[in-house]
Tab-separated table of C-alpha atoms and ligand atoms in Angstrom:
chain	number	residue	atom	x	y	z
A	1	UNK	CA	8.398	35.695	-8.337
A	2	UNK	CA	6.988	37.776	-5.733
A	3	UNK	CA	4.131	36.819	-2.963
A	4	UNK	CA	1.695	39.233	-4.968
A	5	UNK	CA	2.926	37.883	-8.064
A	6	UNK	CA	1.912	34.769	-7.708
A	7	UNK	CA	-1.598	35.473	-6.500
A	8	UNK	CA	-1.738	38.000	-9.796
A	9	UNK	CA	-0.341	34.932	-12.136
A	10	UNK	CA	-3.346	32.781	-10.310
A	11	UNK	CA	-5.782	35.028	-11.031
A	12	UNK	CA	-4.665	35.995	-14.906
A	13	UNK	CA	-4.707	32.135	-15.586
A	14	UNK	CA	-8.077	31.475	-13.778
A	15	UNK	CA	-9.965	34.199	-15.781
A	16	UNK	CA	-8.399	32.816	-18.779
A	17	UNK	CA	-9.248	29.123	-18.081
A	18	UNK	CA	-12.816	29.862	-16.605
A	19	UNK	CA	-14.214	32.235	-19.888
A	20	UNK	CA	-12.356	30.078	-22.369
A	21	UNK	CA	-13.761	26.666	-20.766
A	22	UNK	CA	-16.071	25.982	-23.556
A	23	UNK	CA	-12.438	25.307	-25.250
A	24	UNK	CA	-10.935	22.934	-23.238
A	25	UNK	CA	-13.577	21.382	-20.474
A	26	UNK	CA	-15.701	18.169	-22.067
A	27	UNK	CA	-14.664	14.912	-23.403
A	28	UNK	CA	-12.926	15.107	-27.038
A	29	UNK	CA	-14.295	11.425	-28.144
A	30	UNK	CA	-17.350	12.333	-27.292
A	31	UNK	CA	-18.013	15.154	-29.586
A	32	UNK	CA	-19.426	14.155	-32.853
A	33	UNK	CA	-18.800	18.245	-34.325
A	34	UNK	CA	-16.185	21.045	-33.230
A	35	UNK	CA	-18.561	21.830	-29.980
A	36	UNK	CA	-17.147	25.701	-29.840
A	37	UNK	CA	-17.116	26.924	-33.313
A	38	UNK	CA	-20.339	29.136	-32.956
A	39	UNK	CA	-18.730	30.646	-30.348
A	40	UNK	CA	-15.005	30.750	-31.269
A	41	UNK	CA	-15.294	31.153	-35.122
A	42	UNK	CA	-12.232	33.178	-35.898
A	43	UNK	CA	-10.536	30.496	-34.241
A	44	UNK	CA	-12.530	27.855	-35.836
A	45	UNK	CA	-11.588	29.428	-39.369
A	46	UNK	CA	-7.557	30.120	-38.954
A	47	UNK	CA	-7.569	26.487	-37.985
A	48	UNK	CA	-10.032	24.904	-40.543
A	49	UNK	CA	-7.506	26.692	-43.111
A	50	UNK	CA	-4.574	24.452	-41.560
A	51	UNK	CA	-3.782	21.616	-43.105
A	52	UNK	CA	-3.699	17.833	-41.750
A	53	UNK	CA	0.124	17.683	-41.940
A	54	UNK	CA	0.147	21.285	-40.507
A	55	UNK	CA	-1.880	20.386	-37.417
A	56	UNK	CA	-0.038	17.308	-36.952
A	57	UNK	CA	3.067	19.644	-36.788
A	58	UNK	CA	1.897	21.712	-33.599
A	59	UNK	CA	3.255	20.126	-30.813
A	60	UNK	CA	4.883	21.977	-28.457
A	61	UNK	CA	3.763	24.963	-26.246
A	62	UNK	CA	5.677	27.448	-28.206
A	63	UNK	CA	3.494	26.447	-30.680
A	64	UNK	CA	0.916	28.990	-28.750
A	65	UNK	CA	2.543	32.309	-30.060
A	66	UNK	CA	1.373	30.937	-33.868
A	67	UNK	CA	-0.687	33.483	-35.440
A	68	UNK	CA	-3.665	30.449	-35.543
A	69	UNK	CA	-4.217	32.261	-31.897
A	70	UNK	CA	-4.618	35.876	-32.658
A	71	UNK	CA	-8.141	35.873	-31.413
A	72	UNK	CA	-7.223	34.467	-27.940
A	73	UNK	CA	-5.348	37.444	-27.044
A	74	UNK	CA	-5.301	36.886	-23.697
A	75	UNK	CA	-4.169	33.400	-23.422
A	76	UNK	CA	-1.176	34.555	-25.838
A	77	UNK	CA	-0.325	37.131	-22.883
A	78	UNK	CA	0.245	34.319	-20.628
A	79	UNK	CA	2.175	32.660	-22.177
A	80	UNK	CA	4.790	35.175	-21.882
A	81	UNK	CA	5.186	33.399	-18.118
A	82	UNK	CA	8.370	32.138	-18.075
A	83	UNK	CA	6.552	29.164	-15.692
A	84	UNK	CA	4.207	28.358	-19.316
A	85	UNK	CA	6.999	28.108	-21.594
A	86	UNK	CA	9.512	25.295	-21.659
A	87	UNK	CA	12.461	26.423	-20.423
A	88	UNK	CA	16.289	24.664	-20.839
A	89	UNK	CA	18.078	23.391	-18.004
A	90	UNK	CA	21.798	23.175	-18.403
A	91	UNK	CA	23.477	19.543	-17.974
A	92	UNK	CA	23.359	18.347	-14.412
A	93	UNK	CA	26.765	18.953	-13.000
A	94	UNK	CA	25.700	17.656	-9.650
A	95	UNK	CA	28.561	14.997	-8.584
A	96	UNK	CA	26.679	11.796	-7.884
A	97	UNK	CA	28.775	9.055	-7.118
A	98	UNK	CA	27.786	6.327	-9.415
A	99	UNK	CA	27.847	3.265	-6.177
A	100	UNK	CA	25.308	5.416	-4.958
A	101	UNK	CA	22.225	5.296	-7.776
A	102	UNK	CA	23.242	1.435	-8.724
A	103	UNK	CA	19.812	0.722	-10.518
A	104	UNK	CA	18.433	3.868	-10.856
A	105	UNK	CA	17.395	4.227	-14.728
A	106	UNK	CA	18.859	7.691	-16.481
A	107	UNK	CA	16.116	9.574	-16.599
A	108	UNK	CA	15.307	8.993	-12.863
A	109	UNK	CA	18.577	9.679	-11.505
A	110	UNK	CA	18.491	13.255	-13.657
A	111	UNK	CA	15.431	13.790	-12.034
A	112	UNK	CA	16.738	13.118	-8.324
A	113	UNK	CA	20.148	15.094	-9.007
A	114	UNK	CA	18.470	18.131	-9.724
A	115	UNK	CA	15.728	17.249	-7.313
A	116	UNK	CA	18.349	17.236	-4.206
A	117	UNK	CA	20.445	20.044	-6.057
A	118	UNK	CA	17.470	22.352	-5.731
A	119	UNK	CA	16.763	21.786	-2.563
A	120	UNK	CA	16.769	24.583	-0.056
A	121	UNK	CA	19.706	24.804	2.122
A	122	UNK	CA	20.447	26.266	6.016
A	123	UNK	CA	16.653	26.291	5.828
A	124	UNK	CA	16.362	24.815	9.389
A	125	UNK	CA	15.900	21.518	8.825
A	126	UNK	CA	18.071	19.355	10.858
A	127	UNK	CA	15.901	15.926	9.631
A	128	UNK	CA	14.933	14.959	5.848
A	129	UNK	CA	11.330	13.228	5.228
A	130	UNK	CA	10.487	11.903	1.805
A	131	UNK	CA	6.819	11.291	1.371
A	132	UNK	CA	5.510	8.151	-0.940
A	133	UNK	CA	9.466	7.352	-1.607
A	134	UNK	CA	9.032	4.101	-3.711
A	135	UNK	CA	12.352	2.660	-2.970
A	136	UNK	CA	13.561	5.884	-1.426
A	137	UNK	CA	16.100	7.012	-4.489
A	138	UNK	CA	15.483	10.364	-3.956
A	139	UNK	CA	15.954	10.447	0.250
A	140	UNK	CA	19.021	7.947	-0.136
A	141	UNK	CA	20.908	10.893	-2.191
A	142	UNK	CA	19.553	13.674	-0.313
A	143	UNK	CA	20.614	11.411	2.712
A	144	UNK	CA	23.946	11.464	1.490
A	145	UNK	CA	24.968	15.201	0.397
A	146	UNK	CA	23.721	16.814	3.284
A	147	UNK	CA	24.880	13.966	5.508
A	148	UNK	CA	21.655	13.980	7.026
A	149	UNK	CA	19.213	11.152	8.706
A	150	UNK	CA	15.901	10.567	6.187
A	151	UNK	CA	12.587	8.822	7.649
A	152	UNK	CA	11.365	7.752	4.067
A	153	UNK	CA	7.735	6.667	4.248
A	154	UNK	CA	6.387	4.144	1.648
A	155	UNK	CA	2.863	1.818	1.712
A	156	UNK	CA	4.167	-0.762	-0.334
A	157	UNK	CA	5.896	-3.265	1.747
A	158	UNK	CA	8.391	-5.020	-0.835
A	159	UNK	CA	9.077	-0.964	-1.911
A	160	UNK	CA	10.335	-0.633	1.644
A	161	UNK	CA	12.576	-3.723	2.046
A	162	UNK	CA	14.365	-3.449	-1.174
A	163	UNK	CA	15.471	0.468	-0.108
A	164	UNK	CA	15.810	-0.417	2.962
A	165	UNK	CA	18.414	-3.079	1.890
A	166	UNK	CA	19.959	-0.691	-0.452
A	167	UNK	CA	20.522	2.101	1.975
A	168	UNK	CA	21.802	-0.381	4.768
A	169	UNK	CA	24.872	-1.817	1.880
A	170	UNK	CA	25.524	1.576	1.341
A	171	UNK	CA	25.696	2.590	5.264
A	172	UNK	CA	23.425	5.480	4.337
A	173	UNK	CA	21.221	7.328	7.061
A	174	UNK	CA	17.942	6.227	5.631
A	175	UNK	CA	15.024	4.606	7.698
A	176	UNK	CA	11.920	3.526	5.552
A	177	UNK	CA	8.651	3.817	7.487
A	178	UNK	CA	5.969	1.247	6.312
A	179	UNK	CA	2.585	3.293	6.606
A	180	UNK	CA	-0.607	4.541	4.370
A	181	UNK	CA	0.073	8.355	4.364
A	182	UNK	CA	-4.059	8.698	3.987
A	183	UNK	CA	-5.175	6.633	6.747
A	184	UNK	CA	-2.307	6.899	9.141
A	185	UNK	CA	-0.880	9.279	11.242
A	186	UNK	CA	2.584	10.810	9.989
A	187	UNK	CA	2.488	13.237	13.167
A	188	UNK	CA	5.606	11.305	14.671
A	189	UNK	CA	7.817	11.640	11.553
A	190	UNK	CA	7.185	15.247	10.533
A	191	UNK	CA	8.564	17.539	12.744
A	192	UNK	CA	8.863	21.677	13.192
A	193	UNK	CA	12.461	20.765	12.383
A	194	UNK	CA	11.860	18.444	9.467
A	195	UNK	CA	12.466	18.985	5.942
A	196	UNK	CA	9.388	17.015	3.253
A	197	UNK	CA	10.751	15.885	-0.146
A	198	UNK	CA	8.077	14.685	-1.874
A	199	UNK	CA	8.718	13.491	-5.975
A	200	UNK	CA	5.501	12.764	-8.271
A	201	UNK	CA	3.220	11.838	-4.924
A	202	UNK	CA	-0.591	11.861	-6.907
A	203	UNK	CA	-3.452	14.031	-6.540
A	204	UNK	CA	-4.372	13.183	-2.630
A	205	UNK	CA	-1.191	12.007	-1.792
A	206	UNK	CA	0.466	15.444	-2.308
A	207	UNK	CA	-2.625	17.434	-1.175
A	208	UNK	CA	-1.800	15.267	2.271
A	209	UNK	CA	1.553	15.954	2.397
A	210	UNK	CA	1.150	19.874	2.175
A	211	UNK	CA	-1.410	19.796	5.049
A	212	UNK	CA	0.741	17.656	7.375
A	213	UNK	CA	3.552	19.997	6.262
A	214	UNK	CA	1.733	23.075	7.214
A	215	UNK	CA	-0.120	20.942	10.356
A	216	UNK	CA	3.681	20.118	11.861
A	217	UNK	CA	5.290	23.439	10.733
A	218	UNK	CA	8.035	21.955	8.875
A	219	UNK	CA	11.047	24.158	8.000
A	220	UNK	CA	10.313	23.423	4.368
A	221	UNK	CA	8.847	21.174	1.967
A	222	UNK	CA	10.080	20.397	-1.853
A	223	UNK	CA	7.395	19.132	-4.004
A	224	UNK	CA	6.832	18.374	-8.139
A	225	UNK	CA	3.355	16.707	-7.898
A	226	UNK	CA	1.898	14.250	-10.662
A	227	UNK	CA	-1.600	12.878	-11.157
A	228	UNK	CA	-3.699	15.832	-10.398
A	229	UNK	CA	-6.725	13.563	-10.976
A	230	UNK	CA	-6.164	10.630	-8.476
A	231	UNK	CA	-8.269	12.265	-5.733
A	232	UNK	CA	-10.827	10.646	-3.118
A	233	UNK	CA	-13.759	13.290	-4.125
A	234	UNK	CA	-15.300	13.162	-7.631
A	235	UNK	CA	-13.958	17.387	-7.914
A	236	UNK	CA	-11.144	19.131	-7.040
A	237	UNK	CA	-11.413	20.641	-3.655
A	238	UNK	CA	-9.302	23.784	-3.863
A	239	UNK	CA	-7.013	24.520	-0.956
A	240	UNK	CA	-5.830	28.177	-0.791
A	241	UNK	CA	-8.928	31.111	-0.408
A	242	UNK	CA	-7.822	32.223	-3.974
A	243	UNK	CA	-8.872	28.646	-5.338
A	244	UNK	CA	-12.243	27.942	-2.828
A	245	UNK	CA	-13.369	31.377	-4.376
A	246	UNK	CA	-13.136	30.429	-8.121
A	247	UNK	CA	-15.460	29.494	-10.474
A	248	UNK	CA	-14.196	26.898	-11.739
A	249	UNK	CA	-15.299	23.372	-10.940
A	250	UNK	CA	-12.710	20.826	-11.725
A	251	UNK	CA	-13.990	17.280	-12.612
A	252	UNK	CA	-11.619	13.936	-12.898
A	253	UNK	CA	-11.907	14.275	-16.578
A	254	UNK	CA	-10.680	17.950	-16.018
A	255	UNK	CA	-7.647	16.943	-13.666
A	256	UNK	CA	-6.246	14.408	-16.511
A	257	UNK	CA	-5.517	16.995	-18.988
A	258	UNK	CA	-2.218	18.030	-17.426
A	259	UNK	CA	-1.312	14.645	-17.775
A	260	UNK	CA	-2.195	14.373	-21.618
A	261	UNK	CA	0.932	16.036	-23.382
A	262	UNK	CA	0.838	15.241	-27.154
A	263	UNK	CA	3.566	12.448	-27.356
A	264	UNK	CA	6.581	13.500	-29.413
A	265	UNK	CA	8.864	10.948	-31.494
A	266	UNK	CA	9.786	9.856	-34.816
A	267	UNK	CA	7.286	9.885	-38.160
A	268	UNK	CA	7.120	6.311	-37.824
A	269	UNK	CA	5.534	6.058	-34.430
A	270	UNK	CA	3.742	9.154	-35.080
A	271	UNK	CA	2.439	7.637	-38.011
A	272	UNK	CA	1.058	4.361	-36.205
A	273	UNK	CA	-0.422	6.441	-33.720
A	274	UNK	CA	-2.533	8.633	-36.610
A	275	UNK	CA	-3.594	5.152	-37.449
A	276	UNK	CA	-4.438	3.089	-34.759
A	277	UNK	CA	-6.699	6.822	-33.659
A	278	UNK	CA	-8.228	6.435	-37.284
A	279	UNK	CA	-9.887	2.396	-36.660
A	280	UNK	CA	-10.502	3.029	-33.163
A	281	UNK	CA	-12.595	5.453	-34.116
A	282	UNK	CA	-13.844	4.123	-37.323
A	283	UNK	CA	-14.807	0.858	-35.643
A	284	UNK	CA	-16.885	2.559	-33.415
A	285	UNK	CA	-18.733	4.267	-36.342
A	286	UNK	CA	-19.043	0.897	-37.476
A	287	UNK	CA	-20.739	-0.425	-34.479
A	288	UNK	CA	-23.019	2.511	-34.608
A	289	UNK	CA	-23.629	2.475	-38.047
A	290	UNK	CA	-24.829	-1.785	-37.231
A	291	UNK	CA	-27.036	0.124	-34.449
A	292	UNK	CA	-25.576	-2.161	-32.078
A	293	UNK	CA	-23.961	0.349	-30.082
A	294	UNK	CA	-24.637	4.813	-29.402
A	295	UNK	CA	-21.774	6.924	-28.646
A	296	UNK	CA	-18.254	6.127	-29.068
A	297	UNK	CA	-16.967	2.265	-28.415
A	298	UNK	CA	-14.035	1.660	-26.694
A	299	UNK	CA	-11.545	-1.076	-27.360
A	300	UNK	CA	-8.927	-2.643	-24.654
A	301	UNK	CA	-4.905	-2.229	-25.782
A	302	UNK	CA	-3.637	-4.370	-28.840
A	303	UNK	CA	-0.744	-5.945	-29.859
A	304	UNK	CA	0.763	-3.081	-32.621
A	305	UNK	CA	1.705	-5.873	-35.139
A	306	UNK	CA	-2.581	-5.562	-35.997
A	307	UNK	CA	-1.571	-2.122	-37.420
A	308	UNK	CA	0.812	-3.828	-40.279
A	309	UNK	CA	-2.680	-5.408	-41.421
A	310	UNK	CA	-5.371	-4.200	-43.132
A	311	UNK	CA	-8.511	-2.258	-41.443
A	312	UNK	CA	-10.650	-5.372	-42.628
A	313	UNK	CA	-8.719	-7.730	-40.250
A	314	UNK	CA	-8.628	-5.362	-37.490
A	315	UNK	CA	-12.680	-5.264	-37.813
A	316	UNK	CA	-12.341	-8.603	-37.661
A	317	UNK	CA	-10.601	-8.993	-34.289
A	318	UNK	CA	-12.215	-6.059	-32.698
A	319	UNK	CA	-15.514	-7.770	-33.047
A	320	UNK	CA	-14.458	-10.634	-31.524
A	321	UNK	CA	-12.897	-8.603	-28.863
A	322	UNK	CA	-16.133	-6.903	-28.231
A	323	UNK	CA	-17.671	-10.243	-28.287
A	324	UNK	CA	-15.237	-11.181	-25.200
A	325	UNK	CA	-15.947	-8.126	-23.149
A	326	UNK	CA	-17.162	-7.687	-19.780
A	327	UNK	CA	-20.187	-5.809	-21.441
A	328	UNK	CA	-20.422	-7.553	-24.790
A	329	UNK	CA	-21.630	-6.126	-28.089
A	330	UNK	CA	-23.206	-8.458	-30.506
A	331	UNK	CA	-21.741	-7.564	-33.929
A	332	UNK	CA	-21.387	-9.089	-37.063
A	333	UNK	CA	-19.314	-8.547	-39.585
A	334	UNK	CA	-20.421	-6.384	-42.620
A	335	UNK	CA	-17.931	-6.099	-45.412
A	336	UNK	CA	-19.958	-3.212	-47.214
A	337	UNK	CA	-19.492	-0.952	-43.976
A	338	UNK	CA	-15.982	-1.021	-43.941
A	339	UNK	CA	-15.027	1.851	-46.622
A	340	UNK	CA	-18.107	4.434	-44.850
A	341	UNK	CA	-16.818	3.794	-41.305
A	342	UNK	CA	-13.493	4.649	-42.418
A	343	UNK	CA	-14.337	7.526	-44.006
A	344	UNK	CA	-16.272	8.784	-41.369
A	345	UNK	CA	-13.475	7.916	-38.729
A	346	UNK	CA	-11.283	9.597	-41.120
A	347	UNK	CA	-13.565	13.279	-40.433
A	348	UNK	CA	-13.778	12.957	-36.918
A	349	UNK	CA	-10.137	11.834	-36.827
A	350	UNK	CA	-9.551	15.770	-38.356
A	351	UNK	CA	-11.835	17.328	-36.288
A	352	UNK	CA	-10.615	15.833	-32.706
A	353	UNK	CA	-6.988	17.062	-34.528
A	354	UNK	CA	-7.802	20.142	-34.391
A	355	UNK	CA	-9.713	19.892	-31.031
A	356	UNK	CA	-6.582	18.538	-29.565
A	357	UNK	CA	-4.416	21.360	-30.512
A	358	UNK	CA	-6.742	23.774	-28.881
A	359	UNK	CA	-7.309	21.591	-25.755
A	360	UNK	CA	-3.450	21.620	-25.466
A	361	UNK	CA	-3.150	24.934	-25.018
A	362	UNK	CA	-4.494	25.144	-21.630
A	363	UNK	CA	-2.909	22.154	-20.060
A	364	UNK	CA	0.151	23.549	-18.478
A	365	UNK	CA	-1.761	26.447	-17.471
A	366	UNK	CA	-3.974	24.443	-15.728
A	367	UNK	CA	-1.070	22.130	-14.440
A	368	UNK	CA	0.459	26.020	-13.168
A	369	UNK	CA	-3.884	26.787	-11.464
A	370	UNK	CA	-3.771	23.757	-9.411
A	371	UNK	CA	0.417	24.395	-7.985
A	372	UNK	CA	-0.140	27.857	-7.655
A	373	UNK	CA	-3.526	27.175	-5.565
A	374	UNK	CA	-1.186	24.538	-3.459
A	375	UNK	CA	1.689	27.593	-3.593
A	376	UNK	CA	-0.772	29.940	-2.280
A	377	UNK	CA	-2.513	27.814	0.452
A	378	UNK	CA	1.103	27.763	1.709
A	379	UNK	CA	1.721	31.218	1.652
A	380	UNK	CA	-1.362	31.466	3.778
A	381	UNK	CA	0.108	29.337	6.273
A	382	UNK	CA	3.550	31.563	6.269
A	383	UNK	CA	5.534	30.123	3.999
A	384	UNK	CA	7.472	31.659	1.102
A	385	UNK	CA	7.461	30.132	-2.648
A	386	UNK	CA	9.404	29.439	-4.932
A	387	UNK	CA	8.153	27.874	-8.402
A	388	UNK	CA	10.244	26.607	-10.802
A	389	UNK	CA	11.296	24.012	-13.208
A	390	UNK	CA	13.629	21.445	-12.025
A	391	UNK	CA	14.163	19.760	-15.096
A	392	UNK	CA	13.491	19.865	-18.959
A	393	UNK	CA	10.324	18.567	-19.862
A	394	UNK	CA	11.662	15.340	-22.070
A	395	UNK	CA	13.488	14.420	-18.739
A	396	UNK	CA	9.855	14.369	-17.293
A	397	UNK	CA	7.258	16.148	-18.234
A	398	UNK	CA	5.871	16.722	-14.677
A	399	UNK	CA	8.702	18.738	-13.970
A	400	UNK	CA	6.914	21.358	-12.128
A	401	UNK	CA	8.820	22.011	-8.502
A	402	UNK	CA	7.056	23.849	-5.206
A	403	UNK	CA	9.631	24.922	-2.925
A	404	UNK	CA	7.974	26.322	0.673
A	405	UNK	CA	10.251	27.707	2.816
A	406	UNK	CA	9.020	28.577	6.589
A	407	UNK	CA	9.431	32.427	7.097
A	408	UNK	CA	9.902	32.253	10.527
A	409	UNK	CA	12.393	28.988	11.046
A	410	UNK	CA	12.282	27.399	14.050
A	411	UNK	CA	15.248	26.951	15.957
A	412	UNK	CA	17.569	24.782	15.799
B	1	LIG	C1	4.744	7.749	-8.540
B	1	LIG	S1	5.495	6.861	-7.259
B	1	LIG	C2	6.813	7.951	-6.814
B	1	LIG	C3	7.908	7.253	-6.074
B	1	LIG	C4	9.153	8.100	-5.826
B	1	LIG	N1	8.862	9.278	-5.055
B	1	LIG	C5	9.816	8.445	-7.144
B	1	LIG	O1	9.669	9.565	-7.621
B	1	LIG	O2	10.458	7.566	-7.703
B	1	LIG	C6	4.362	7.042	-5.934
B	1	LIG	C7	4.670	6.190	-4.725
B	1	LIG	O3	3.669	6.453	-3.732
B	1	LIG	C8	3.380	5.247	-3.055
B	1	LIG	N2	2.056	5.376	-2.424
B	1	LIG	C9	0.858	5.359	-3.051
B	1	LIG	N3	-0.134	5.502	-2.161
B	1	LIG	C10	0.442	5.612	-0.937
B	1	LIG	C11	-0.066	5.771	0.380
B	1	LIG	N4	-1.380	5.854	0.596
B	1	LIG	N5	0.813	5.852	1.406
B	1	LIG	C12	2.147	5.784	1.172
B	1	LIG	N6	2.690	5.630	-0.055
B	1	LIG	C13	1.853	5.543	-1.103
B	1	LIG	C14	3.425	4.217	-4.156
B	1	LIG	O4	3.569	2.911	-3.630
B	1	LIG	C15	4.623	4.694	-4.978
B	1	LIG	O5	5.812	4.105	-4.538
């Protein structure tokens, strides 16, 4: 994809996510109706006419060329991005010796193959850094096929002895650097001649690691990012002039949805899902139908055997959980409300369905706003992109990758 290109594809999908906002940008629990079907109602119809077991079907993003989306023409044409749909990565072929990623679970070491396989090479870097490393899997094996010294920073001490360990057993160029990347300086470790690795660094962290990148002049920097929403600021401050001149305003709440990809698996676990959705949410009509409580009642995790009981019991322990909590609700239990809060759970349990499915539709292109305003603010500073994939999305589903390559290198 092309410099212009990318600033067109940032442009196409903030139009598209600013005048369809009403569709994707307020709390689903919250909403006691469909909040956009005055404004939306050809859209509200084709998907009123799906069934239950229909909408409980749609659950991938190829799912957005169904006809249920004729009347949002325009987010249809986006999705003919090859960057919105899911695209196949062929087996890693990458020859990782197996001494090498002792520990490292599968799913992790397919992610840091392809990580360090798509990482640019004779790029000018003469030095690896890898930013927020954890135990520095990632720099170890980049370390080691381009035969290369790697600073790997990390905050969390124990992080940094255990790869620290690992890397001196297996006589591996790897230094571990024991600092807060937000309140520190990194100015000694990132260098003109330095290339940044960063893996699934959150919101702030990565937004850091981009401005020290473009601060020091690095010869490149490799970045998937992950937890858009963990940012100091309540909103998203936009980096490149594209982004700081949009109209969209991006709160917390806003920032999760990449993060919220409808979980696949089997019918059984699909099933317990549908149902442990169904008595959250009918409790809380229950508590509001006691008047003890307004607006939708949260409970803390459970143990899933509850969900092999009946909804009686789990009323039961929920009150008593609620009873127990740091802002306690004093309920009693009401055997005749059991059947209406279910069946009232049971409507809104529908609706947010069908809320869902819509609000899915614009997380990865909001995932693809927020890279391409990082990819952008890079360009700015003279670097050339490259977006990508690095690995199928059941590998990870942050599998979004940033590659920024210096146009002028330094030299050597
Ligand atoms: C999601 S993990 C990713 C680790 C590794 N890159 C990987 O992909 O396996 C994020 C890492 O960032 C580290 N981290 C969080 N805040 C940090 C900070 N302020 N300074 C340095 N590291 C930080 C965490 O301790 C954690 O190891």
């Amino acid at each position: 994809m092309t410099d212009a290109e990318l600033e067109i594809l940032f442009q196409q999908l903030d139009t598209c996510l600013y005048q369809h906002r009403a569709l994707w940008q307020f709390a689903p629990f919250a909403q006691d109706d469909v909040p956009w079907q005055a404004t939306y109602p050809a859209l509200y119809q084709a998907l009123s006419a799906l069934s239950d077991e229909d909408i409980a079907q749609i659950s991938t993003i190829d799912d957005a060329v169904s006809p249920w989306l004729e009347s949002l023409s325009d987010l249809k044409a986006l999705y003919q991005s090859p960057l919105l749909r899911h695209s196949s990565h062929q087996p890693d072929t990458t020859d990782v010796p197996f001494w090498l990623m002792q520990g490292v679970k599968g799913r992790k070491q397919d992610q840091i193959a392809r990580f360090v396989s798509a990482l640019p090479t004779n790029a000018g870097q003469s030095h690896l850094l890898e930013w927020c490393a954890g135990k520095g899997h990632l720099g170890r094996l980049a370390a080691f096929d381009r035969r290369q010294a790697c600073t790997s920073l990390e905050w969390q001490s124990d992080l940094c002895d255990d790869g620290q360990a690992l890397s001196a057993k297996l006589d591996i160029a790897q230094e571990f650097v024991h600092l807060d990347v937000l309140k520190q300086s990194v100015g000694p470790f990132i260098q003109p001649h330095s290339g940044v690795m960063a893996l699934h660094a959150c919101g702030q962290l990565h937004q850091r690691c981009i401005d020290e990148t473009v601060k020091a002049n690095a010869a490149w920097l490799t970045l998937s990012p992950c937890c858009y929403h963990l940012i100091s600021g309540e909103h998203y401050q936009g980096m490149s002039q594209a982004a700081k001149a949009s109209r969209l305003t991006l709160c917390k709440l806003d920032l999760k949805l990449p993060l919220q990809q409808l979980v696949t698996g089997g019918e059984r676990q699909r099933l317990l899902r549908e149902k442990e959705l169904l008595w959250r949410l009918a409790f809380s009509h229950y508590c509001q139908l006691t008047q003890v409580a307004q607006g939708y009642v949260s409970l803390p995790n459970f143990p899933k055997i509850l969900l092999s009981g009946n909804y009686s019991d789990f009323v039961s322990w929920a009150i008593a959980a609620k009873a127990k909590s740091k802002q306690p609700l004093a309920l009693t239990f009401v055997p005749e409300l059991l059947e209406l809060s279910l069946r009232v759970g049971q409507q809104q349990q529908g609706m947010l369905a069908r809320i869902e499915v819509v609000r899915q539709l614009f997380r990865r292109p909001l995932e693809l706003w927020l890279l391409l305003d990082k990819a952008l603010f890079l360009k700015q500073h003279g670097y050339h992109i490259r977006l990508n994939t690095f690995c199928d999305f059941n590998v990870t589903p942050r599998n979004y990758l940033l590659i920024a390559q210096r146009q002028s290198l330094p030299p050597c």
